[in-house]
Coordinates of C-alpha atoms and ligand atoms in Angstrom, one line a residue:
Chain A
M113 CA 26.5 -0.2 -2.3
G114 CA 24.9 1.7 0.6
L115 CA 21.2 2.1 1.1
R116 CA 19.4 5.0 -0.5
D117 CA 17.7 7.6 1.7
I118 CA 13.9 7.0 1.4
A119 CA 11.2 9.0 3.1
I120 CA 7.4 9.2 3.3
V121 CA 6.5 12.5 1.7
G122 CA 2.6 12.5 1.8
T123 CA -0.3 10.6 3.2
A124 CA -4.1 10.5 2.8
Q125 CA -6.7 8.5 4.8
R126 CA -10.4 8.0 4.3
P127 CA -12.6 8.6 7.3
S128 CA -13.8 5.2 8.7
E129 CA -17.3 4.0 8.0
I130 CA -19.3 1.0 8.7
N131 CA -21.2 -0.9 6.0
S132 CA -19.9 1.3 3.2
T133 CA -21.9 1.2 0.0
F134 CA -18.9 2.2 -2.0
T135 CA -16.9 -0.4 -3.9
S136 CA -13.2 -0.9 -3.0
V137 CA -12.3 1.1 -6.2
E138 CA -14.6 3.9 -5.2
L139 CA -13.0 3.9 -1.7
L140 CA -9.6 4.2 -3.1
L141 CA -9.9 6.6 -6.0
P142 CA -10.5 9.8 -4.1
I143 CA -7.7 9.0 -1.6
I144 CA -5.2 8.4 -4.3
Q145 CA -6.1 11.7 -5.9
E146 CA -5.9 13.4 -2.5
V147 CA -2.4 12.2 -1.8
L148 CA -1.2 13.2 -5.2
T149 CA -2.7 16.6 -4.8
K150 CA -1.2 17.1 -1.4
V151 CA 2.3 16.2 -2.6
G152 CA 1.8 18.3 -5.8
I153 CA 2.5 15.6 -8.4
E154 CA 0.6 13.8 -11.1
R155 CA -0.1 10.1 -11.7
Q156 CA 2.6 10.1 -14.4
D157 CA 5.2 11.0 -11.8
I158 CA 4.7 7.8 -9.9
G159 CA 7.4 5.2 -10.9
F160 CA 6.0 2.3 -8.9
W161 CA 2.5 1.5 -7.4
C162 CA 2.0 -1.1 -4.7
H163 CA -1.3 -2.2 -3.2
G164 CA -2.2 -4.1 -0.1
S165 CA -5.6 -5.9 0.3
C166 CA -7.2 -9.3 0.8
D167 CA -9.4 -11.1 -1.6
Y168 CA -11.1 -13.1 1.2
M169 CA -12.5 -9.9 2.5
S170 CA -14.4 -9.2 -0.6
G171 CA -15.1 -12.8 -1.3
Q172 CA -14.0 -12.3 -4.9
P173 CA -10.9 -14.0 -6.4
F174 CA -8.6 -11.5 -8.0
S175 CA -10.6 -8.6 -6.7
F176 CA -7.4 -6.7 -6.2
V177 CA -7.0 -6.5 -10.0
A178 CA -10.0 -4.2 -10.2
A179 CA -8.2 -1.8 -7.8
V180 CA -5.9 -0.9 -10.7
D181 CA -8.9 1.0 -12.1
A182 CA -8.5 3.4 -9.2
I183 CA -5.0 4.4 -10.2
G184 CA -5.4 4.4 -14.0
A185 CA -3.2 2.1 -16.0
W186 CA -2.8 4.1 -19.2
P187 CA -0.1 5.0 -20.3
P188 CA 1.2 1.6 -18.8
I189 CA 2.4 1.6 -15.2
I190 CA 4.6 -0.6 -13.0
E191 CA 2.5 -1.9 -10.2
S192 CA 2.4 -4.8 -7.7
H193 CA 0.0 -6.1 -5.1
V194 CA 0.5 -7.9 -1.7
E195 CA -2.2 -10.1 -0.3
A196 CA -1.6 -8.4 3.1
D197 CA -1.8 -5.1 4.9
G198 CA -0.7 -2.0 2.9
A199 CA 2.3 -1.7 5.3
F200 CA 3.8 -4.7 3.6
A201 CA 3.2 -3.0 0.2
L202 CA 5.1 -0.1 1.6
Y203 CA 8.0 -2.5 2.4
E204 CA 7.9 -3.8 -1.1
A205 CA 7.9 -0.2 -2.5
W206 CA 10.9 0.6 -0.2
V207 CA 12.8 -2.3 -1.7
K208 CA 11.8 -1.2 -5.2
L209 CA 13.1 2.3 -4.5
Q210 CA 16.3 0.8 -3.1
T211 CA 17.0 -0.8 -6.5
G212 CA 17.4 2.7 -7.9
E213 CA 14.9 1.9 -10.8
V214 CA 12.4 4.5 -9.5
D215 CA 12.5 7.6 -7.3
V216 CA 8.8 8.0 -6.4
A217 CA 6.3 5.3 -5.3
L218 CA 2.7 5.3 -4.3
V219 CA 1.4 2.7 -1.8
F220 CA -2.2 2.2 -1.1
S221 CA -4.5 -0.2 0.8
N222 CA -8.2 -0.7 1.4
G223 CA -10.3 -2.9 3.6
K224 CA -14.1 -3.3 3.5
T225 CA -13.9 -5.0 6.9
T226 CA -17.6 -4.8 7.6
S227 CA -18.9 -6.4 4.4
G228 CA -18.2 -9.9 5.9
P229 CA -17.6 -11.6 9.3
I230 CA -14.0 -10.4 9.6
N231 CA -13.4 -12.6 12.7
R232 CA -14.1 -15.7 10.6
I233 CA -12.5 -14.5 7.4
L234 CA -9.1 -13.8 9.2
N235 CA -9.4 -17.3 10.5
L236 CA -8.3 -18.4 7.0
Q237 CA -4.8 -17.0 7.9
T238 CA -4.3 -19.8 10.3
D239 CA -2.7 -23.1 9.6
P240 CA -5.1 -24.7 7.1
Y241 CA -4.8 -28.3 8.4
M242 CA -4.9 -28.2 12.2
V243 CA -6.4 -24.8 13.1
A244 CA -8.5 -23.2 10.4
P245 CA -11.0 -26.2 10.2
L246 CA -11.9 -25.5 13.8
W247 CA -12.9 -21.9 12.9
P248 CA -11.6 -20.5 16.2
G249 CA -11.7 -16.9 14.9
F250 CA -9.2 -14.2 16.0
D251 CA -11.3 -13.0 19.0
V252 CA -11.2 -16.5 20.5
L253 CA -7.5 -17.0 19.8
S254 CA -6.6 -13.6 21.2
A255 CA -8.7 -14.4 24.3
L256 CA -6.5 -17.5 24.9
Q257 CA -3.4 -15.3 24.5
A258 CA -4.8 -12.7 26.9
R259 CA -5.6 -15.5 29.4
A260 CA -2.0 -16.8 29.2
C261 CA -0.6 -13.3 29.6
L262 CA -2.9 -12.6 32.6
E263 CA -2.0 -15.8 34.3
A264 CA 1.7 -15.3 33.7
G265 CA 1.4 -11.8 35.2
V266 CA 2.7 -10.2 32.0
V267 CA -0.4 -7.9 31.8
T268 CA -3.3 -7.0 34.1
Q269 CA -7.0 -6.4 33.4
R270 CA -6.5 -2.8 34.6
Q271 CA -3.6 -2.2 32.2
M272 CA -5.7 -3.5 29.4
A273 CA -8.6 -1.2 30.3
E274 CA -6.1 1.7 30.5
V275 CA -5.0 1.0 26.9
A276 CA -8.6 1.0 25.8
W277 CA -9.4 4.2 27.7
R278 CA -6.3 6.1 26.3
S279 CA -7.1 4.8 22.8
Q280 CA -10.7 6.0 22.9
R281 CA -9.7 9.3 24.4
D282 CA -7.1 10.0 21.7
G283 CA -9.3 8.5 18.9
K284 CA -11.9 11.2 19.5
N285 CA -9.4 13.8 18.2
N286 CA -8.8 11.8 15.0
P287 CA -11.2 12.5 12.2
F288 CA -10.4 9.2 10.5
T289 CA -11.6 7.0 13.4
L290 CA -15.0 6.3 14.9
S291 CA -15.4 8.0 18.3
G292 CA -15.4 5.6 21.3
T293 CA -17.2 5.6 24.5
E294 CA -16.8 8.1 27.4
M295 CA -16.3 5.4 30.1
S296 CA -13.7 5.6 32.8
V297 CA -11.2 2.8 33.4
D298 CA -13.3 1.6 36.3
E299 CA -16.4 1.6 34.2
L300 CA -14.6 -0.2 31.4
L301 CA -13.6 -2.9 34.0
S302 CA -17.2 -3.4 35.0
Q303 CA -18.3 -4.2 31.5
P304 CA -19.2 -7.8 30.7
F305 CA -16.8 -10.1 28.9
T306 CA -17.5 -10.7 25.2
V307 CA -14.9 -13.5 25.0
D308 CA -13.5 -14.1 28.5
P309 CA -11.1 -12.5 29.4
L310 CA -11.7 -9.9 26.7
R311 CA -14.3 -7.2 26.9
A312 CA -15.7 -5.3 23.9
H313 CA -13.2 -2.5 24.4
D314 CA -10.3 -4.9 24.3
C315 CA -11.1 -5.8 20.7
A316 CA -10.5 -3.4 17.8
I317 CA -13.5 -1.8 16.0
P318 CA -13.8 -3.2 12.5
V319 CA -14.4 -0.4 10.0
D320 CA -14.2 0.1 6.2
G321 CA -11.3 2.3 5.2
A322 CA -8.6 3.1 2.6
N323 CA -5.4 5.1 2.6
A324 CA -2.4 6.0 0.5
I325 CA 1.2 7.0 1.1
I326 CA 3.8 8.5 -1.3
L327 CA 7.5 7.5 -0.8
A328 CA 10.4 9.2 -2.5
A329 CA 14.1 8.8 -2.5
G330 CA 16.9 11.4 -1.9
D331 CA 16.5 14.7 -3.6
A332 CA 13.0 13.9 -4.8
A333 CA 11.9 13.5 -1.2
R334 CA 13.4 16.8 -0.3
R335 CA 11.7 18.5 -3.2
L336 CA 8.3 17.0 -2.4
A337 CA 8.0 17.5 1.3
K338 CA 9.1 20.3 3.7
R339 CA 10.0 17.8 6.4
P340 CA 10.1 14.2 5.0
A341 CA 9.8 11.3 7.4
W342 CA 13.1 9.5 6.6
I343 CA 13.0 5.7 6.9
R344 CA 16.1 4.9 9.1
G345 CA 15.3 1.2 9.6
I346 CA 12.6 -1.2 8.5
D347 CA 12.4 -5.0 9.3
H348 CA 9.8 -7.8 9.0
R349 CA 10.0 -11.0 11.2
I350 CA 7.6 -13.9 11.4
D351 CA 6.9 -16.4 14.2
T352 CA 5.9 -19.9 13.4
Q353 CA 2.3 -20.5 12.3
R354 CA 2.1 -23.3 14.8
L355 CA 0.3 -21.7 17.7
G356 CA 1.3 -24.4 20.1
A357 CA 5.0 -24.0 19.3
R358 CA 5.4 -20.4 20.3
S359 CA 5.2 -18.5 23.5
M360 CA 1.8 -16.7 24.1
I361 CA 3.3 -14.2 26.5
E362 CA 5.9 -12.6 24.4
S363 CA 6.5 -11.7 20.7
S364 CA 9.9 -12.7 19.6
S365 CA 9.4 -11.6 16.0
A366 CA 8.5 -8.1 17.3
T367 CA 11.6 -8.0 19.4
I368 CA 13.9 -9.0 16.6
A369 CA 12.2 -6.7 14.0
A370 CA 12.5 -3.7 16.5
Q371 CA 16.2 -4.5 17.1
K372 CA 16.9 -4.7 13.4
A373 CA 15.0 -1.5 12.7
G374 CA 17.1 0.3 15.3
V375 CA 14.4 1.1 17.7
G376 CA 16.7 1.1 20.7
K377 CA 19.4 3.3 19.2
D378 CA 17.7 6.5 20.4
R379 CA 14.5 7.7 22.1
I380 CA 11.2 7.2 20.2
D381 CA 8.9 10.2 20.5
V382 CA 5.8 8.5 19.0
A383 CA 5.0 4.9 18.4
E384 CA 2.1 3.9 16.2
L385 CA 1.5 0.2 17.1
H386 CA -0.9 -1.9 15.2
A387 CA -2.4 -3.8 18.1
P388 CA -6.0 -5.1 17.4
Y389 CA -6.3 -6.2 21.1
T390 CA -5.4 -4.3 24.2
H391 CA -3.1 -7.0 25.7
Q392 CA -1.3 -7.1 22.3
E393 CA -0.3 -3.4 22.7
L394 CA 1.2 -4.2 26.1
L395 CA 3.0 -7.2 24.6
L396 CA 4.4 -5.1 21.8
R397 CA 5.6 -2.4 24.1
Q398 CA 7.5 -4.9 26.1
A399 CA 8.8 -6.8 23.1
M400 CA 10.2 -3.6 21.5
G401 CA 11.5 -2.1 24.7
L402 CA 9.5 1.1 24.5
S403 CA 9.9 3.4 27.5
E404 CA 7.3 5.5 29.3
S405 CA 8.5 8.6 27.5
T406 CA 7.2 7.3 24.1
H407 CA 3.8 8.5 23.2
I408 CA 1.9 5.4 22.2
N409 CA -0.8 5.7 19.4
P410 CA -1.7 9.4 19.6
S411 CA -4.1 8.6 16.7
G412 CA -6.1 6.3 18.9
G413 CA -4.6 3.3 17.1
A414 CA -6.2 0.3 15.5
L415 CA -8.4 -0.3 18.6
V416 CA -10.7 2.6 17.6
A417 CA -10.6 2.1 13.8
N418 CA -9.4 -1.2 12.4
P419 CA -9.8 -1.3 8.6
A420 CA -8.3 -4.8 8.0
M421 CA -5.4 -4.7 5.5
A422 CA -5.3 -0.8 5.8
A423 CA -4.8 -0.4 9.6
G424 CA -1.1 -1.1 9.4
L425 CA -0.5 1.4 6.6
A426 CA -2.6 3.9 8.7
R427 CA 0.0 3.6 11.4
F428 CA 2.7 4.6 8.9
A429 CA 0.6 7.5 7.8
E430 CA -0.1 8.7 11.4
A431 CA 3.6 8.3 12.4
A432 CA 4.8 10.2 9.3
E433 CA 2.3 13.0 9.8
S434 CA 3.7 13.6 13.3
V435 CA 7.1 14.1 11.7
F436 CA 5.7 16.4 9.0
S437 CA 4.1 18.6 11.6
G438 CA 7.2 18.8 13.7
S439 CA 5.4 17.4 16.8
A440 CA 7.9 14.4 16.8
D441 CA 11.4 13.9 15.5
R442 CA 11.9 10.1 15.8
V443 CA 8.9 7.8 15.3
L444 CA 8.0 4.1 15.1
A445 CA 5.4 2.6 12.8
H446 CA 4.4 -1.0 13.2
C447 CA 2.1 -3.5 11.4
T448 CA 1.1 -7.0 12.5
S449 CA -0.4 -9.8 10.5
G450 CA -1.6 -13.3 11.2
P451 CA -3.0 -14.6 14.4
L452 CA -1.6 -13.5 17.8
L453 CA 1.1 -11.1 16.4
Q454 CA 2.5 -13.8 14.2
Q455 CA 4.1 -11.3 11.8
N456 CA 5.6 -8.0 12.8
L457 CA 6.9 -5.2 10.6
V458 CA 8.7 -2.4 12.4
C459 CA 9.9 0.9 10.8
V460 CA 11.8 3.8 12.4
M461 CA 11.4 7.2 10.8
E462 CA 13.1 10.5 11.6
G463 CA 12.7 14.2 10.6
E464 CA 15.8 16.2 9.7
Chain B
M237 CA -15.9 -39.0 9.3
S238 CA -15.2 -42.5 7.9
E239 CA -12.7 -45.1 8.8
A240 CA -13.6 -47.8 6.3
D241 CA -10.0 -48.2 5.0
G242 CA -8.2 -47.5 8.2
L243 CA -7.8 -43.8 7.4
M244 CA -9.7 -41.1 9.2
R245 CA -11.2 -38.5 7.0
L246 CA -12.7 -35.2 8.0
R247 CA -14.9 -33.1 5.8
L248 CA -14.6 -29.4 6.8
P249 CA -16.4 -27.1 4.4
I250 CA -15.6 -23.4 4.3
A251 CA -18.4 -20.9 3.9
V252 CA -18.5 -17.2 4.5
T253 CA -21.4 -14.9 3.8
Y254 CA -20.9 -11.3 2.5
N255 CA -22.9 -8.2 2.0
W256 CA -21.9 -7.0 -1.5
S257 CA -22.5 -3.5 -2.7
A258 CA -22.5 -2.5 -6.4
G259 CA -21.4 1.0 -5.4
P260 CA -23.3 4.2 -6.3
N261 CA -21.5 4.6 -9.7
A262 CA -22.4 1.2 -11.1
T263 CA -25.9 1.0 -9.7
S264 CA -27.6 2.8 -12.6
H265 CA -26.4 0.0 -14.9
L266 CA -28.0 -2.6 -12.7
A267 CA -31.1 -0.6 -12.1
G268 CA -31.4 0.0 -15.9
L269 CA -31.3 -3.7 -16.5
M270 CA -34.3 -4.2 -14.2
E271 CA -36.2 -2.0 -16.6
G272 CA -34.8 -3.5 -19.8
K273 CA -32.5 -0.5 -20.5
L274 CA -28.8 -0.7 -21.3
I275 CA -27.2 2.1 -19.4
G276 CA -23.5 2.8 -19.7
K277 CA -21.3 5.6 -18.4
R278 CA -19.2 8.3 -20.1
C279 CA -15.8 9.3 -18.8
P280 CA -15.6 13.1 -18.1
S281 CA -11.9 13.1 -19.2
C282 CA -11.6 10.9 -22.3
S283 CA -15.3 10.7 -23.3
S284 CA -15.1 6.9 -23.6
V285 CA -18.5 5.2 -23.0
Y286 CA -18.3 2.0 -20.8
F287 CA -20.9 -0.7 -20.8
P288 CA -21.0 -2.1 -18.3
A289 CA -19.4 0.7 -16.2
R290 CA -17.4 -1.8 -14.1
N291 CA -16.7 -0.2 -10.7
G292 CA -18.0 3.1 -12.1
V293 CA -14.6 4.5 -13.0
C294 CA -12.6 5.0 -16.2
P295 CA -9.6 2.6 -15.9
K296 CA -7.6 4.7 -18.3
C297 CA -8.1 8.1 -16.6
A298 CA -8.8 7.0 -13.0
R299 CA -11.9 9.2 -13.0
I300 CA -15.4 8.6 -11.6
L301 CA -17.9 8.0 -14.5
A302 CA -20.6 10.5 -13.6
E303 CA -22.8 10.6 -16.8
D304 CA -25.3 7.9 -17.7
V305 CA -25.5 7.1 -21.4
T306 CA -28.1 4.7 -22.9
V307 CA -26.4 2.4 -25.4
G308 CA -27.6 -0.2 -27.9
P309 CA -29.7 -2.1 -28.0
K310 CA -28.2 -3.1 -31.3
G311 CA -24.5 -3.8 -31.7
T312 CA -21.8 -5.3 -33.8
I313 CA -19.7 -8.5 -33.3
T314 CA -16.1 -7.6 -32.9
T315 CA -14.8 -11.1 -32.3
F316 CA -16.2 -14.5 -31.5
C317 CA -15.5 -18.1 -30.5
I318 CA -17.4 -21.2 -31.6
V319 CA -17.7 -23.5 -28.5
N320 CA -17.6 -27.2 -29.4
V321 CA -16.4 -28.6 -26.1
P322 CA -18.9 -30.1 -23.7
F323 CA -18.3 -29.2 -20.0
L324 CA -20.1 -29.9 -16.7
G325 CA -23.2 -27.8 -16.2
Q326 CA -23.5 -26.8 -19.8
K327 CA -27.0 -25.4 -20.6
I328 CA -26.7 -24.6 -24.3
K329 CA -26.7 -27.1 -27.2
L330 CA -23.3 -27.4 -29.0
P331 CA -22.0 -25.9 -31.1
Y332 CA -22.8 -22.3 -29.9
V333 CA -21.1 -18.9 -30.3
A334 CA -19.8 -16.6 -27.6
A335 CA -19.1 -13.2 -29.1
Q336 CA -17.8 -9.8 -28.1
I337 CA -20.4 -7.3 -29.0
L338 CA -19.8 -3.6 -29.3
L339 CA -23.2 -2.0 -28.5
D340 CA -24.1 1.1 -30.5
G341 CA -22.8 4.1 -28.7
A342 CA -20.4 2.2 -26.4
D343 CA -16.6 2.1 -26.6
I344 CA -15.9 -1.2 -25.1
S345 CA -17.4 -4.6 -26.1
M346 CA -19.1 -7.0 -23.8
Q347 CA -19.5 -10.8 -24.1
H348 CA -22.8 -12.5 -24.9
L349 CA -24.3 -15.5 -26.7
I350 CA -25.3 -15.5 -30.4
Q351 CA -28.3 -17.7 -31.2
E352 CA -31.0 -18.0 -33.9
C353 CA -28.4 -18.6 -36.7
E354 CA -25.9 -21.3 -37.6
A355 CA -22.6 -21.0 -35.8
E356 CA -20.7 -21.0 -39.2
D357 CA -22.6 -17.9 -40.4
V358 CA -21.4 -15.8 -37.5
R359 CA -18.7 -13.2 -38.6
I360 CA -16.9 -10.1 -37.4
G361 CA -18.9 -7.1 -38.3
M362 CA -22.3 -8.9 -38.1
R363 CA -25.1 -6.7 -36.7
V364 CA -27.0 -8.2 -33.7
E365 CA -29.8 -7.3 -31.3
P366 CA -30.8 -8.6 -27.9
V367 CA -33.5 -11.1 -27.2
W368 CA -34.8 -10.5 -23.7
K369 CA -36.2 -13.1 -21.3
D370 CA -39.8 -12.8 -20.1
R371 CA -40.1 -9.7 -17.9
S372 CA -41.1 -11.8 -14.9
E373 CA -37.6 -13.3 -14.9
W374 CA -35.7 -10.0 -14.9
G375 CA -33.3 -9.0 -12.1
P376 CA -30.3 -6.7 -11.9
S377 CA -28.4 -8.9 -14.3
M378 CA -27.2 -9.2 -17.9
E379 CA -28.8 -12.6 -17.8
N380 CA -32.1 -10.7 -18.5
I381 CA -30.9 -10.9 -22.1
E382 CA -31.3 -14.5 -23.2
H383 CA -29.0 -14.1 -26.2
F384 CA -28.3 -11.8 -29.2
R385 CA -29.5 -12.6 -32.7
P386 CA -28.6 -11.3 -36.2
T387 CA -30.6 -8.2 -37.3
G388 CA -30.1 -8.9 -41.0
E389 CA -28.6 -5.3 -41.5
P390 CA -25.5 -4.9 -43.6
D391 CA -22.3 -5.7 -41.8
Q392 CA -20.4 -2.9 -40.0
V393 CA -17.0 -2.3 -41.5
M394 CA -14.7 -2.9 -38.5
G395 CA -12.2 -0.2 -37.7
S396 CA -14.6 2.6 -38.7
E397 CA -15.6 3.1 -35.0
S398 CA -13.4 4.9 -32.6
G399 CA -13.7 2.3 -29.8
A400 CA -11.7 2.4 -26.6
S401 CA -11.6 -1.4 -26.7
Ligands
ZN28 ZN1 -11.4 8.2 -19.4

């Protein structure tokens, strides 16, 4: 049996905020209603719901169960949750659609990133025996990675500052992000280190956010969107959790995922890369073989708005919107998870 | 670290501090408790009254619960459990009763303790009322209510209310 044609047909994102006083359910509810309204369907038309979030971020076990309140569970629904970024929930929904059991799925994710010390919380994703007890935090681990990349000549400080400068410039046009500074590349390079060799602009801005995406198969997708963003390839690969056992200056899981998703088969107009640190964007571009002609992160990317557990799904939303609008024909959406680009999910979408 | 038996042990506690927000839609419930009021919320779609208005939304309709509704203070026991098992940290003398109580005007029950009567006398349909702690001990918590006790009113015939529970 061949694969079904599946497309993103609608997206909705919540503008980023810091120290939101809304609960996660209150963050999600309006966004879910918005994406349903945009696509012109009702809750009852959704065959499968899939949610991405992280209980450690709210400090409440099973907090994700409450999120079902935001979608309404009566009459009974079929739903699932991943303890991960919503992009991985999208992957699960894609698999569910492939089974042929349902034709329309709604994927959503939320992250109240600023309600706790996210750098420490994400530390709990590291190996619980040898790394997590040291509480290195992602900023410190990423600084070690950046140092390795700089010393190997894989990236330069100027390239990293250029990534930050471009992200902040593009983020200003994106209503969902927080606007960055107005500094030039040279000014950015004169800023002090926060975690040597990383400066403040090298690290993503943690924000609270939520988003939702509707996927549909075949004729349903053609009916629901003028120009659906058809998923032509999607793949998820994982490097070992043992930090000392993998190369810090490349991302082999990103390379394989990009190959399997078919990135290199044709030109990519727009790539939305989930890179929480500037040097990681450079690593990902190299790992996936993206050329200079690809427009990287026109949204500003996760650097200017990083709602943890929602920033990856935001990349899918941004990439799909560029297909909807006709500004791009073939796009790439990417999500990473774990320390130092441990996991990489790559998706290629096309307009017709 | 100790090496008494030749094994090296490390104790590495995990602690993370959070800022928790009740959210605008559930705040009236907590603010009400500070004043000794039981405030629930009505769904604009199905009219169900939730107490407490968990997350401030109707889980059936996925709608924000905008309208505050004062419920109780009296209520009716819809089901209960007699606790006979001792456990670490227990504060109440055994046996005691944990009951689901449907407050007057609410459509879902909530759990609380039943005291001031023998456990064997507790029954479904029994009318109860809250006994509040001293005002000086109040905070934004259901623990402001020490327990519920029987009112002595005739039992409510269960099934006659149109509860969402
Ligand atoms: Zn309702």
